PDB file of N, CA, C and O in Angstrom:
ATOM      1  N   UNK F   1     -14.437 -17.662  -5.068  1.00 45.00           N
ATOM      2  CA  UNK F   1     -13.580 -17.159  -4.012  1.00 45.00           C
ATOM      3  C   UNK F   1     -12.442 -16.341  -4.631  1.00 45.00           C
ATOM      4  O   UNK F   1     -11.775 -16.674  -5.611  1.00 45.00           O
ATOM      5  N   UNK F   2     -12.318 -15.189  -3.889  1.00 50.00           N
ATOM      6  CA  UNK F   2     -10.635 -14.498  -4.310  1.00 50.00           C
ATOM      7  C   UNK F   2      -9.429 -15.071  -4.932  1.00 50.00           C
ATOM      8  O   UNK F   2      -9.693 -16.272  -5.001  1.00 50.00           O
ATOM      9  N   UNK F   3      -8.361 -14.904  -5.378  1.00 57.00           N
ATOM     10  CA  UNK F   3      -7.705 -15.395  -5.838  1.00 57.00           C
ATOM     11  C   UNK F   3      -5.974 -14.422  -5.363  1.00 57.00           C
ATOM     12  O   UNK F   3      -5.428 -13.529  -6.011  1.00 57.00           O
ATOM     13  N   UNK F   4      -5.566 -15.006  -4.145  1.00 66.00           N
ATOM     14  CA  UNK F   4      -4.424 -14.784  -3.848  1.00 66.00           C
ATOM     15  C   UNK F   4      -3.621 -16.075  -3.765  1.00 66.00           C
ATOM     16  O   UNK F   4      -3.770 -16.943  -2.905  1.00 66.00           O
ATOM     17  N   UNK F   5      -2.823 -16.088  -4.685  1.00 77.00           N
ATOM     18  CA  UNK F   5      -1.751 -17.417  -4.561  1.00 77.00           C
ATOM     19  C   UNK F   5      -0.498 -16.889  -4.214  1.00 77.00           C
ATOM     20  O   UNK F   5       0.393 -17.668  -4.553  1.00 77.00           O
ATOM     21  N   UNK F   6      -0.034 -15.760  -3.613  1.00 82.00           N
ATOM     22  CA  UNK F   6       0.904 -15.626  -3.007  1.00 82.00           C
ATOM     23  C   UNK F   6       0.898 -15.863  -1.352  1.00 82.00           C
ATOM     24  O   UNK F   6       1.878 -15.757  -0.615  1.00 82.00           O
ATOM     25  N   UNK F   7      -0.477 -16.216  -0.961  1.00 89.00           N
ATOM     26  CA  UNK F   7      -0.756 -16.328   0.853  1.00 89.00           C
ATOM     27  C   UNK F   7      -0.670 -17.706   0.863  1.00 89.00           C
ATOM     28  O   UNK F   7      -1.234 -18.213  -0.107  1.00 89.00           O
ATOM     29  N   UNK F   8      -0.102 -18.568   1.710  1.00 89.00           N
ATOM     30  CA  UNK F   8      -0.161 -19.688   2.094  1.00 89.00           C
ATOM     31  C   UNK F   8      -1.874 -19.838   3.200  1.00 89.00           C
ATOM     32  O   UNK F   8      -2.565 -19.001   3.781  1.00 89.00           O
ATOM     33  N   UNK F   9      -1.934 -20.882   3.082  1.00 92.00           N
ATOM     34  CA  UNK F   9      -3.402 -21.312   3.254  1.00 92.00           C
ATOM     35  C   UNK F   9      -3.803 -20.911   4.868  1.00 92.00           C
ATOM     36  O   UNK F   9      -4.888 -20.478   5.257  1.00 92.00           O
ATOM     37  N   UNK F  10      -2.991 -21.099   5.410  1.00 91.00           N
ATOM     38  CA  UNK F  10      -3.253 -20.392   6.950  1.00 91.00           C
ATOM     39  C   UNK F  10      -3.484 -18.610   6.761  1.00 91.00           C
ATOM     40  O   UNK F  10      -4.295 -17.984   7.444  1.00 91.00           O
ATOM     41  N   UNK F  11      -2.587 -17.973   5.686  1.00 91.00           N
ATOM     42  CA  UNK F  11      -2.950 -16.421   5.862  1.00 91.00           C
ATOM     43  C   UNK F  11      -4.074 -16.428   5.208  1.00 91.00           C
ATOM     44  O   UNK F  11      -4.896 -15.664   5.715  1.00 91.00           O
ATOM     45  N   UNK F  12      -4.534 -17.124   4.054  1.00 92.00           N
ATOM     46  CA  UNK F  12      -5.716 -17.008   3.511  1.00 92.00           C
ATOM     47  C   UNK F  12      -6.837 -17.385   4.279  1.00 92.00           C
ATOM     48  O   UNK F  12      -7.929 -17.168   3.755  1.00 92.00           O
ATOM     49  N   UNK F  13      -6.819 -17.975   5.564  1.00 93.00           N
ATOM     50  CA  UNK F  13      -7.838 -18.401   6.282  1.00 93.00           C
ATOM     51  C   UNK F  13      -7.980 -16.940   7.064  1.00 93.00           C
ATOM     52  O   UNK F  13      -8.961 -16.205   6.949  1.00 93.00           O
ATOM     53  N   UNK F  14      -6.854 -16.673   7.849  1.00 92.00           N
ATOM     54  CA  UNK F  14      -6.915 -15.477   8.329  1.00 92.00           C
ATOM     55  C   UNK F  14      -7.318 -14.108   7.581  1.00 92.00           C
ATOM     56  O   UNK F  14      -7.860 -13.103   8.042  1.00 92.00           O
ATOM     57  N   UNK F  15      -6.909 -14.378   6.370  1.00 93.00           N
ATOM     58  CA  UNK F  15      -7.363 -12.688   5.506  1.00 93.00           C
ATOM     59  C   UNK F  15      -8.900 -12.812   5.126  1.00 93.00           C
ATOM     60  O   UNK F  15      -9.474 -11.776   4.791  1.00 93.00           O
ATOM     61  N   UNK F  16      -9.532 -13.879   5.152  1.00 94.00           N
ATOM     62  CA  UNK F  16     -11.202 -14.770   5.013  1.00 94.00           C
ATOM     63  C   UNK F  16     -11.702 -14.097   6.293  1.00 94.00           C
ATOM     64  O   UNK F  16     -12.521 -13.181   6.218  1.00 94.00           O
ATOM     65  N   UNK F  17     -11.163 -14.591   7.627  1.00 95.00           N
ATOM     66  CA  UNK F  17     -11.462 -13.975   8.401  1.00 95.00           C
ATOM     67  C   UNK F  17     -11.712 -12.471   8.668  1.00 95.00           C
ATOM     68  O   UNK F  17     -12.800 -12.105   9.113  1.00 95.00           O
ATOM     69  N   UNK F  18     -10.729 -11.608   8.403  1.00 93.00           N
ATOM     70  CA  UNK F  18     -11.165 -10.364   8.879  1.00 93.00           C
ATOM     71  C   UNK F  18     -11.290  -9.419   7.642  1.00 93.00           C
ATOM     72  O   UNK F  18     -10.810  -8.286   7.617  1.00 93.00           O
ATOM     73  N   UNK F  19     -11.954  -9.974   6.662  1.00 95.00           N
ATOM     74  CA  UNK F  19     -12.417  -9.443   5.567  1.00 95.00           C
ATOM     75  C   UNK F  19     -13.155 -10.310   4.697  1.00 95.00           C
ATOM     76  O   UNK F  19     -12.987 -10.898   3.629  1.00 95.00           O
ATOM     77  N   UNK F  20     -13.892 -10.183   5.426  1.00 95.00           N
ATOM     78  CA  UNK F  20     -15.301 -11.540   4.596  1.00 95.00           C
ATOM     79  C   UNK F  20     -15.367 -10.810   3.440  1.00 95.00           C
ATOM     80  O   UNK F  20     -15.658  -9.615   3.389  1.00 95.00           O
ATOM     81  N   UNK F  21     -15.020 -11.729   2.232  1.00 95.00           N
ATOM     82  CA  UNK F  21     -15.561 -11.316   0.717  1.00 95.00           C
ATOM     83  C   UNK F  21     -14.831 -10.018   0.161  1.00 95.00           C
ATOM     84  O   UNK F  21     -15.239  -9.043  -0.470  1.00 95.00           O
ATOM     85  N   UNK F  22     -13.654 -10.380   0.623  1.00 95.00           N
ATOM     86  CA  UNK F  22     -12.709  -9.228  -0.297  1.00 95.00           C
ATOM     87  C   UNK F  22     -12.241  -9.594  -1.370  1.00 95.00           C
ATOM     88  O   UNK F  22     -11.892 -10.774  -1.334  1.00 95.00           O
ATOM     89  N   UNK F  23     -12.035  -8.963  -2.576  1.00 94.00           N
ATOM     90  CA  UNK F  23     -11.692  -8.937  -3.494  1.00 94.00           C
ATOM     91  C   UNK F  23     -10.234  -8.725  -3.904  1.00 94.00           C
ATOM     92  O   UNK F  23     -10.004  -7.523  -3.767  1.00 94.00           O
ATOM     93  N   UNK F  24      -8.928  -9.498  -4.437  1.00 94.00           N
ATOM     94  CA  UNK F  24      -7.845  -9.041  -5.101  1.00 94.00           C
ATOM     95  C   UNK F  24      -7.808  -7.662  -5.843  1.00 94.00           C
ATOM     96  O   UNK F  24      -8.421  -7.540  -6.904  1.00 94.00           O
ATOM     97  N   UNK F  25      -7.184  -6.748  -5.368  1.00 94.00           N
ATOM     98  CA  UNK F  25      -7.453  -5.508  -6.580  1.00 94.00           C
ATOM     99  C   UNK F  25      -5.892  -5.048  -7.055  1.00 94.00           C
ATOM    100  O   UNK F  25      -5.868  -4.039  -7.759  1.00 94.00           O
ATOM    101  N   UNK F  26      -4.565  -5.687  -6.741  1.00 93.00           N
ATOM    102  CA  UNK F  26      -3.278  -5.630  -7.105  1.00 93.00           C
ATOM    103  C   UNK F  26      -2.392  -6.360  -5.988  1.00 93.00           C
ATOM    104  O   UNK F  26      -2.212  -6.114  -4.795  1.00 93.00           O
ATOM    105  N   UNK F  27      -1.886  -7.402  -6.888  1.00 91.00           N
ATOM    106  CA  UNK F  27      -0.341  -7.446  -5.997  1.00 91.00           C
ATOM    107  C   UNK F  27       0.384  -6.589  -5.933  1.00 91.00           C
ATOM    108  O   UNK F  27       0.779  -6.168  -7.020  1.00 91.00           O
ATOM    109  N   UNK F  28       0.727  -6.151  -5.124  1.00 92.00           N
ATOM    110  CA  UNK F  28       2.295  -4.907  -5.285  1.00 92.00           C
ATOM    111  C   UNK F  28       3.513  -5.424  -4.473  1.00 92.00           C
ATOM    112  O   UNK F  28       4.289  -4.600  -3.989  1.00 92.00           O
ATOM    113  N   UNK F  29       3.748  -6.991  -4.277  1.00 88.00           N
ATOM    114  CA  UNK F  29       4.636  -7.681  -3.704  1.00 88.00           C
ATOM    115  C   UNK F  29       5.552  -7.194  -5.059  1.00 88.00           C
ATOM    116  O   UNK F  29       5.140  -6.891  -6.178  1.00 88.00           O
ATOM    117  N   UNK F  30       7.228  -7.240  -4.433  1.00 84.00           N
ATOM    118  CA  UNK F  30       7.942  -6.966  -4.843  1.00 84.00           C
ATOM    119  C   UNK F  30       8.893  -8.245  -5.372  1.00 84.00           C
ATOM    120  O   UNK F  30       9.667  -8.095  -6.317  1.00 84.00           O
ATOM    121  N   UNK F  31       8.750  -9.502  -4.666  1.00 77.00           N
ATOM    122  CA  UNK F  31       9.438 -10.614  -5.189  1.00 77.00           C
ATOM    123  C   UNK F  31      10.297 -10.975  -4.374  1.00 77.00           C
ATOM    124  O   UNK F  31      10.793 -12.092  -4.523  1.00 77.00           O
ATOM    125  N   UNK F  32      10.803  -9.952  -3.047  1.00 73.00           N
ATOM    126  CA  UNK F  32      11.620 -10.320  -2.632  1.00 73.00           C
ATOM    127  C   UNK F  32      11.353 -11.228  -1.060  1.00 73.00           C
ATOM    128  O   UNK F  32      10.321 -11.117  -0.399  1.00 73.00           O
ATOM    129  N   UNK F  33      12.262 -11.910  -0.768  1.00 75.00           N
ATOM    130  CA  UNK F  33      11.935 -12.697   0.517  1.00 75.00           C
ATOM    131  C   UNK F  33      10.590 -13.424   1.144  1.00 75.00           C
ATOM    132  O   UNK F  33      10.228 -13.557   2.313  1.00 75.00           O
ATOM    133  N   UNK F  34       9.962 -13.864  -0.180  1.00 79.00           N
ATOM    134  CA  UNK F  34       9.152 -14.174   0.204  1.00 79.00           C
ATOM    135  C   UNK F  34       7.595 -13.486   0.687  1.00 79.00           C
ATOM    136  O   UNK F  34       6.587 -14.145   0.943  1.00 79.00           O
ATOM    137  N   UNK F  35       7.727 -11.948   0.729  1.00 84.00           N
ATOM    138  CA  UNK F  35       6.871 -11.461   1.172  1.00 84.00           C
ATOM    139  C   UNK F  35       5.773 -10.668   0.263  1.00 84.00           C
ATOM    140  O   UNK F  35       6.013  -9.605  -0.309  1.00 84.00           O
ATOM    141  N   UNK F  36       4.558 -11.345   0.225  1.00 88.00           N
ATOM    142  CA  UNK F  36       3.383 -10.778  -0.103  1.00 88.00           C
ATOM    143  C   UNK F  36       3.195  -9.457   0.199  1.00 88.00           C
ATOM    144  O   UNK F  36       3.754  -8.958   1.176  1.00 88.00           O
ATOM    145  N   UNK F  37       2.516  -8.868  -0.481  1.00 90.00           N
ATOM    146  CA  UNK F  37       2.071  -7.445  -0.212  1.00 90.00           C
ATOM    147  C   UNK F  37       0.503  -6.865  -1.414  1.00 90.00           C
ATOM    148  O   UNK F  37       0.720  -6.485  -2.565  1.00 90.00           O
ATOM    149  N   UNK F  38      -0.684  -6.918  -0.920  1.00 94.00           N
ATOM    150  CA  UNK F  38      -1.548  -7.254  -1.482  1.00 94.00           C
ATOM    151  C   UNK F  38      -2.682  -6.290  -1.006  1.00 94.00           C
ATOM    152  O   UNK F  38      -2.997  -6.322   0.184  1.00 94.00           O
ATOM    153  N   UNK F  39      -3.429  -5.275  -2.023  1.00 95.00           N
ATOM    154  CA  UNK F  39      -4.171  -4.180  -1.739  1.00 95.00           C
ATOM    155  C   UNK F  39      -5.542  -4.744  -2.142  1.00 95.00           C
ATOM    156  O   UNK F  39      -5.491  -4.906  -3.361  1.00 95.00           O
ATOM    157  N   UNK F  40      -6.670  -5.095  -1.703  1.00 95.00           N
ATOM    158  CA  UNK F  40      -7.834  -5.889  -1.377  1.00 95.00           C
ATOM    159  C   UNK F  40      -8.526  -4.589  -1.149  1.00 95.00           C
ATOM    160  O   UNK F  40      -8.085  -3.644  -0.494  1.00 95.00           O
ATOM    161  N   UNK F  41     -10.033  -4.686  -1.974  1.00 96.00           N
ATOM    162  CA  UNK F  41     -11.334  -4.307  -1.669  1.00 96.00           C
ATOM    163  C   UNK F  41     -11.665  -4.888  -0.766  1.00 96.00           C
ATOM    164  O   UNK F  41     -11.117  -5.991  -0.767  1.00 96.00           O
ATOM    165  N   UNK F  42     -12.401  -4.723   0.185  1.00 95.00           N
ATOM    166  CA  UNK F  42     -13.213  -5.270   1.576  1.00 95.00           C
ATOM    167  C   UNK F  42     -14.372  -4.357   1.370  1.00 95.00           C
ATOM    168  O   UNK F  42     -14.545  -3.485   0.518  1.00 95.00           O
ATOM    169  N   UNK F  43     -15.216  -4.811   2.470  1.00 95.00           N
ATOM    170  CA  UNK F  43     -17.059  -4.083   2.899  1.00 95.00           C
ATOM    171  C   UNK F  43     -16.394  -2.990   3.555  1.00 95.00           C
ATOM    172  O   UNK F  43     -16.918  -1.887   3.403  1.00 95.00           O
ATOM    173  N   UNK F  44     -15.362  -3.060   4.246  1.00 92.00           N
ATOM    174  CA  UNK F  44     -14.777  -1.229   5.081  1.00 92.00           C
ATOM    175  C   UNK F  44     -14.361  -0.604   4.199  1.00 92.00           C
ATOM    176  O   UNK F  44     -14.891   0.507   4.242  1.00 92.00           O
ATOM    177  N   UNK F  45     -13.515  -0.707   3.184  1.00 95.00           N
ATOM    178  CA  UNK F  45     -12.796  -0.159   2.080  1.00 95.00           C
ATOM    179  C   UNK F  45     -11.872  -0.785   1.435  1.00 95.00           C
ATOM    180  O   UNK F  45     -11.891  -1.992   1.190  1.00 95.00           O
ATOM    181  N   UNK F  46     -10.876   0.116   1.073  1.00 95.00           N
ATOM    182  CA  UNK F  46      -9.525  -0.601   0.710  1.00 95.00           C
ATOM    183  C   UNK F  46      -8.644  -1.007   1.577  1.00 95.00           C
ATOM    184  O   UNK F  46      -8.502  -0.337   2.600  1.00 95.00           O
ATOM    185  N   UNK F  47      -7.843  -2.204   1.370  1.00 93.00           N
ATOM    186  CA  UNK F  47      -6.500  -2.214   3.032  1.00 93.00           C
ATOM    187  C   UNK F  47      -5.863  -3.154   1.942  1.00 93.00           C
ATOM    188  O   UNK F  47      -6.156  -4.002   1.099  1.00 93.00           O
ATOM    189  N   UNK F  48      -4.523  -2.284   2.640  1.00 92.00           N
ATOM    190  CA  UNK F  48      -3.175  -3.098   2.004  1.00 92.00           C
ATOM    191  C   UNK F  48      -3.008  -4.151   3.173  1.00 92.00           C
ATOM    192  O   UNK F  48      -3.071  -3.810   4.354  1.00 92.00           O
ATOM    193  N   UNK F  49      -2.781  -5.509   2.747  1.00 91.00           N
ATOM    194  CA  UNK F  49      -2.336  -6.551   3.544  1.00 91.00           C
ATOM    195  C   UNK F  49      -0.550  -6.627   3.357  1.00 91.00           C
ATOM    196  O   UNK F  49       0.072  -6.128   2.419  1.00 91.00           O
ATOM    197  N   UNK F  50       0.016  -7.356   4.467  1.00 88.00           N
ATOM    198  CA  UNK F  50       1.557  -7.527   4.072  1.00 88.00           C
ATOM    199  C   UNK F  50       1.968  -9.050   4.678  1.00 88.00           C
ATOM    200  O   UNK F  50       2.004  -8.992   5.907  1.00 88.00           O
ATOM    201  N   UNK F  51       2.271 -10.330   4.188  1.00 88.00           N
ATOM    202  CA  UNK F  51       2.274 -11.069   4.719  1.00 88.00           C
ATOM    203  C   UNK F  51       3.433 -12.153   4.269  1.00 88.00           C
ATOM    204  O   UNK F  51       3.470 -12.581   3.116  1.00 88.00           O
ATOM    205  N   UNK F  52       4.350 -12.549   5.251  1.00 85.00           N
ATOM    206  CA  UNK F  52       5.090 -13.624   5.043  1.00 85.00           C
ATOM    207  C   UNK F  52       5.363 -14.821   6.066  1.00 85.00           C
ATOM    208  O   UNK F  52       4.672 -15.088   7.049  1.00 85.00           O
ATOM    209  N   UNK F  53       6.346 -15.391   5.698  1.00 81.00           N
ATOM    210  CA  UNK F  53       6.146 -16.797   6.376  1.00 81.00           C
ATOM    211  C   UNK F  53       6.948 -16.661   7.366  1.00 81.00           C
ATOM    212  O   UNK F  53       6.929 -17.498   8.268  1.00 81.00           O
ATOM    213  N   UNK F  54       7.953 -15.405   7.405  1.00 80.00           N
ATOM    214  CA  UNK F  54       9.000 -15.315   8.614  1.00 80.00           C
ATOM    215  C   UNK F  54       7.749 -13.922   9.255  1.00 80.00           C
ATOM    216  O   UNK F  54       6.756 -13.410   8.740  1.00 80.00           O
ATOM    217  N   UNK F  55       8.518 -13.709  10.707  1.00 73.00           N
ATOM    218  CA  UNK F  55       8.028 -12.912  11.584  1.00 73.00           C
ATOM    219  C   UNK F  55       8.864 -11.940  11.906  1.00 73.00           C
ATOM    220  O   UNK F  55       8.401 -10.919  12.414  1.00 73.00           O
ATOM    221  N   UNK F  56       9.968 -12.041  11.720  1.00 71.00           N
ATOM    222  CA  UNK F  56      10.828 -11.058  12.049  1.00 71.00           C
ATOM    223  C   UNK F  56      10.589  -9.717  12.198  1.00 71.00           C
ATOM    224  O   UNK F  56      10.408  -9.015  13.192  1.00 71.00           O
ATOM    225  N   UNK F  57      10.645  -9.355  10.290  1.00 75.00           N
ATOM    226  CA  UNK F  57      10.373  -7.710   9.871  1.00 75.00           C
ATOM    227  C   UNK F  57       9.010  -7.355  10.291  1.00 75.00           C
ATOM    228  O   UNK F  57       8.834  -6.155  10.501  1.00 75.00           O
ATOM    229  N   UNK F  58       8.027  -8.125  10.454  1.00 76.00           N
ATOM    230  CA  UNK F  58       6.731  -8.429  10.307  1.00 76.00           C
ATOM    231  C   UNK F  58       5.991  -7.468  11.539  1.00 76.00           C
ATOM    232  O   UNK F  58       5.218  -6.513  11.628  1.00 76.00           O
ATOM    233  N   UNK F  59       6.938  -8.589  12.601  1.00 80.00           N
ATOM    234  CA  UNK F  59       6.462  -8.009  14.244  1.00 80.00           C
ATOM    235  C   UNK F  59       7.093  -6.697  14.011  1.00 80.00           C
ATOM    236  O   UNK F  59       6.317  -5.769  13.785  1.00 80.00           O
ATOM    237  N   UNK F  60       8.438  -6.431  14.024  1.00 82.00           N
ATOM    238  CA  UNK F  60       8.884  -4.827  13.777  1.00 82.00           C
ATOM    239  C   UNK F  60       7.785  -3.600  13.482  1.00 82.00           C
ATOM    240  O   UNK F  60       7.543  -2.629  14.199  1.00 82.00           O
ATOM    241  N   UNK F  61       7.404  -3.834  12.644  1.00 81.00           N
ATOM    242  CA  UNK F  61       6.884  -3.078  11.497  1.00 81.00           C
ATOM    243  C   UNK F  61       5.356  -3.082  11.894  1.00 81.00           C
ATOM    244  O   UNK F  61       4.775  -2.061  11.525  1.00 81.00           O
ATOM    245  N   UNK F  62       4.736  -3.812  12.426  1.00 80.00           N
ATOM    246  CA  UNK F  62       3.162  -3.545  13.160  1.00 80.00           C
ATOM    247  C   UNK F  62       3.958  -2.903  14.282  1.00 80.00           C
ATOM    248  O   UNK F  62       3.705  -1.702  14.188  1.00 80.00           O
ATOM    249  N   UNK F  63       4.753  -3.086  15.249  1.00 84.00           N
ATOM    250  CA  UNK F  63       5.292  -2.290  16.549  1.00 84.00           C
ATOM    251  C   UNK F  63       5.425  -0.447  15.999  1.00 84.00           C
ATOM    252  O   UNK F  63       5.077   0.662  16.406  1.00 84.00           O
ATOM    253  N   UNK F  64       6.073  -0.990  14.977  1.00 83.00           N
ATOM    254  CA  UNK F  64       6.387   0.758  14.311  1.00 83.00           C
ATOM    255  C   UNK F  64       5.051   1.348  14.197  1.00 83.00           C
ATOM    256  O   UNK F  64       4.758   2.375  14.809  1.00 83.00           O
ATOM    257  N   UNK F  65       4.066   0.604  13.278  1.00 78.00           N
ATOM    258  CA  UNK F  65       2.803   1.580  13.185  1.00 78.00           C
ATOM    259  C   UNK F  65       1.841   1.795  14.097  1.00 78.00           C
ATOM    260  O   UNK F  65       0.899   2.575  13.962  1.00 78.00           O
ATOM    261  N   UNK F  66       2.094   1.032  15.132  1.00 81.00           N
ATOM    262  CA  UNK F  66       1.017   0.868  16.591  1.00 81.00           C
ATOM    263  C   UNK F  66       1.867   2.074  17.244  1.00 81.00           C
ATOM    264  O   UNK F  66       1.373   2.750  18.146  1.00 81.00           O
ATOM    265  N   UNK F  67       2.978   2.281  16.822  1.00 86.00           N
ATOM    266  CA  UNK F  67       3.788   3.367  17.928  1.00 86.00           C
ATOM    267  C   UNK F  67       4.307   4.420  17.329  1.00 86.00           C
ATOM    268  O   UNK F  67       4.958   5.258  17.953  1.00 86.00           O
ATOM    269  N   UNK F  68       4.068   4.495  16.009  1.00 83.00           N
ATOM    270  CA  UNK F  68       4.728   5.710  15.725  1.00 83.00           C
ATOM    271  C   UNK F  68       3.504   6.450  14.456  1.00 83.00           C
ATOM    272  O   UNK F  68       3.336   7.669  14.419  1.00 83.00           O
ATOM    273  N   UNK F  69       2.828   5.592  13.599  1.00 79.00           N
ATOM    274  CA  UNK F  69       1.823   6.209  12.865  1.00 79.00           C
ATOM    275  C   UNK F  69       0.496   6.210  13.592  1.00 79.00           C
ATOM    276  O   UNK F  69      -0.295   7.054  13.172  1.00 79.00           O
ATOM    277  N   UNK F  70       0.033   5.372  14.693  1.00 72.00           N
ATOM    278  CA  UNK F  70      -0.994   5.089  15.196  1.00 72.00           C
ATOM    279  C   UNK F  70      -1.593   6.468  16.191  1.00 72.00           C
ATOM    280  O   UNK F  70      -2.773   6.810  16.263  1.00 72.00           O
ATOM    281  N   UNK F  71      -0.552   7.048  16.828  1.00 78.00           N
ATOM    282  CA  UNK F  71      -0.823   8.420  17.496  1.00 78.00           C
ATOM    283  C   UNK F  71      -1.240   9.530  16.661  1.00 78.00           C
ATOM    284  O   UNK F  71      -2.075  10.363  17.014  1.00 78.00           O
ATOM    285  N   UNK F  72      -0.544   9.523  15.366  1.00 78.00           N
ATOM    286  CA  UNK F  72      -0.459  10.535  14.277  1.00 78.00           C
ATOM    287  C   UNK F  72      -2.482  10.317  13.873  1.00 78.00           C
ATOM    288  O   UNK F  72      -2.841  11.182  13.075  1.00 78.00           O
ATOM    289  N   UNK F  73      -3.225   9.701  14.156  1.00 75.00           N
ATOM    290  CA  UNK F  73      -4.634   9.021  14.003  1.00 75.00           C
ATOM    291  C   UNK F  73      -5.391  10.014  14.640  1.00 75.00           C
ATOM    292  O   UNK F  73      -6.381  10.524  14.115  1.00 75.00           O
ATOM    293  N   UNK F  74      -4.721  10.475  16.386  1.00 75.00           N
ATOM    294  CA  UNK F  74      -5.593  11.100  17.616  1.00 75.00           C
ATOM    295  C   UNK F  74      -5.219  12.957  16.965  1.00 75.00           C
ATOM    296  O   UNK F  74      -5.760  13.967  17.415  1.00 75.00           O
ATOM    297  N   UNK F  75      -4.409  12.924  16.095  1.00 73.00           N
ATOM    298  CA  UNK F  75      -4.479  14.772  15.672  1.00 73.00           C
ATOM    299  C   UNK F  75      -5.316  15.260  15.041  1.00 73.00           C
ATOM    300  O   UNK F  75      -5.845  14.548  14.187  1.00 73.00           O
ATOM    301  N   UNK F  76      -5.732  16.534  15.184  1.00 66.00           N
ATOM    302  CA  UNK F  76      -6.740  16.797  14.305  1.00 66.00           C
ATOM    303  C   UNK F  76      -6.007  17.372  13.174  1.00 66.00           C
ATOM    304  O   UNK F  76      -4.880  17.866  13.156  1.00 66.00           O
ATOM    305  N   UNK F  77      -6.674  17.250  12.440  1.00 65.00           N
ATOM    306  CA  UNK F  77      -5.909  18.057  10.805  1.00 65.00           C
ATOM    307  C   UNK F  77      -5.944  19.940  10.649  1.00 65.00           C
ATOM    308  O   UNK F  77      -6.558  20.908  11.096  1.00 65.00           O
ATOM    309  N   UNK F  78      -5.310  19.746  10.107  1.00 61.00           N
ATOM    310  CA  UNK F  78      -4.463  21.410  10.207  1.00 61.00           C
ATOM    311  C   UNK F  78      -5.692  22.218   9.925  1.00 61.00           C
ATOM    312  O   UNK F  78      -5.627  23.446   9.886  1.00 61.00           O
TER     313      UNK F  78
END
């Protein structure tokens, strides 16, 4: 099995979940507050995960990319 020891066992159930058989390919957590930050091979590709034990910045920051990078998706390229 993978080897992330910065996810507590509930995110690791969840990151099992929606990436069956991904692979560790860099931490790039920074150390601070607790928060993981972890770029994983998966069967879709690459995806940076970001995960901590508070919710705060967390919820913010999916709101930001559902609303402000997520439209930037429907443009076509130049």
């Amino acid at each position: 099995m993978p080897d992330a020891t910065a996810l507590t066992p509930p995110q690791r159930a969840l990151v099992d979940a929606w990436f069956p058989g991904w692979d560790l390919e860099e931490d790039l957590s920074w150390g601070l507050q607790g928060i993981a930050v972890l770029r994983l091979a998966t069967a879709a590709g690459p995806v940076v995960i970001k995960a901590s034990e508070t919710r705060h910045h967390l919820v913010r920051e999916a709101r930001a990319h559902r609303q402000m990078t997520g439209p930037l998706l429907a443009l076509d390229p130049p």
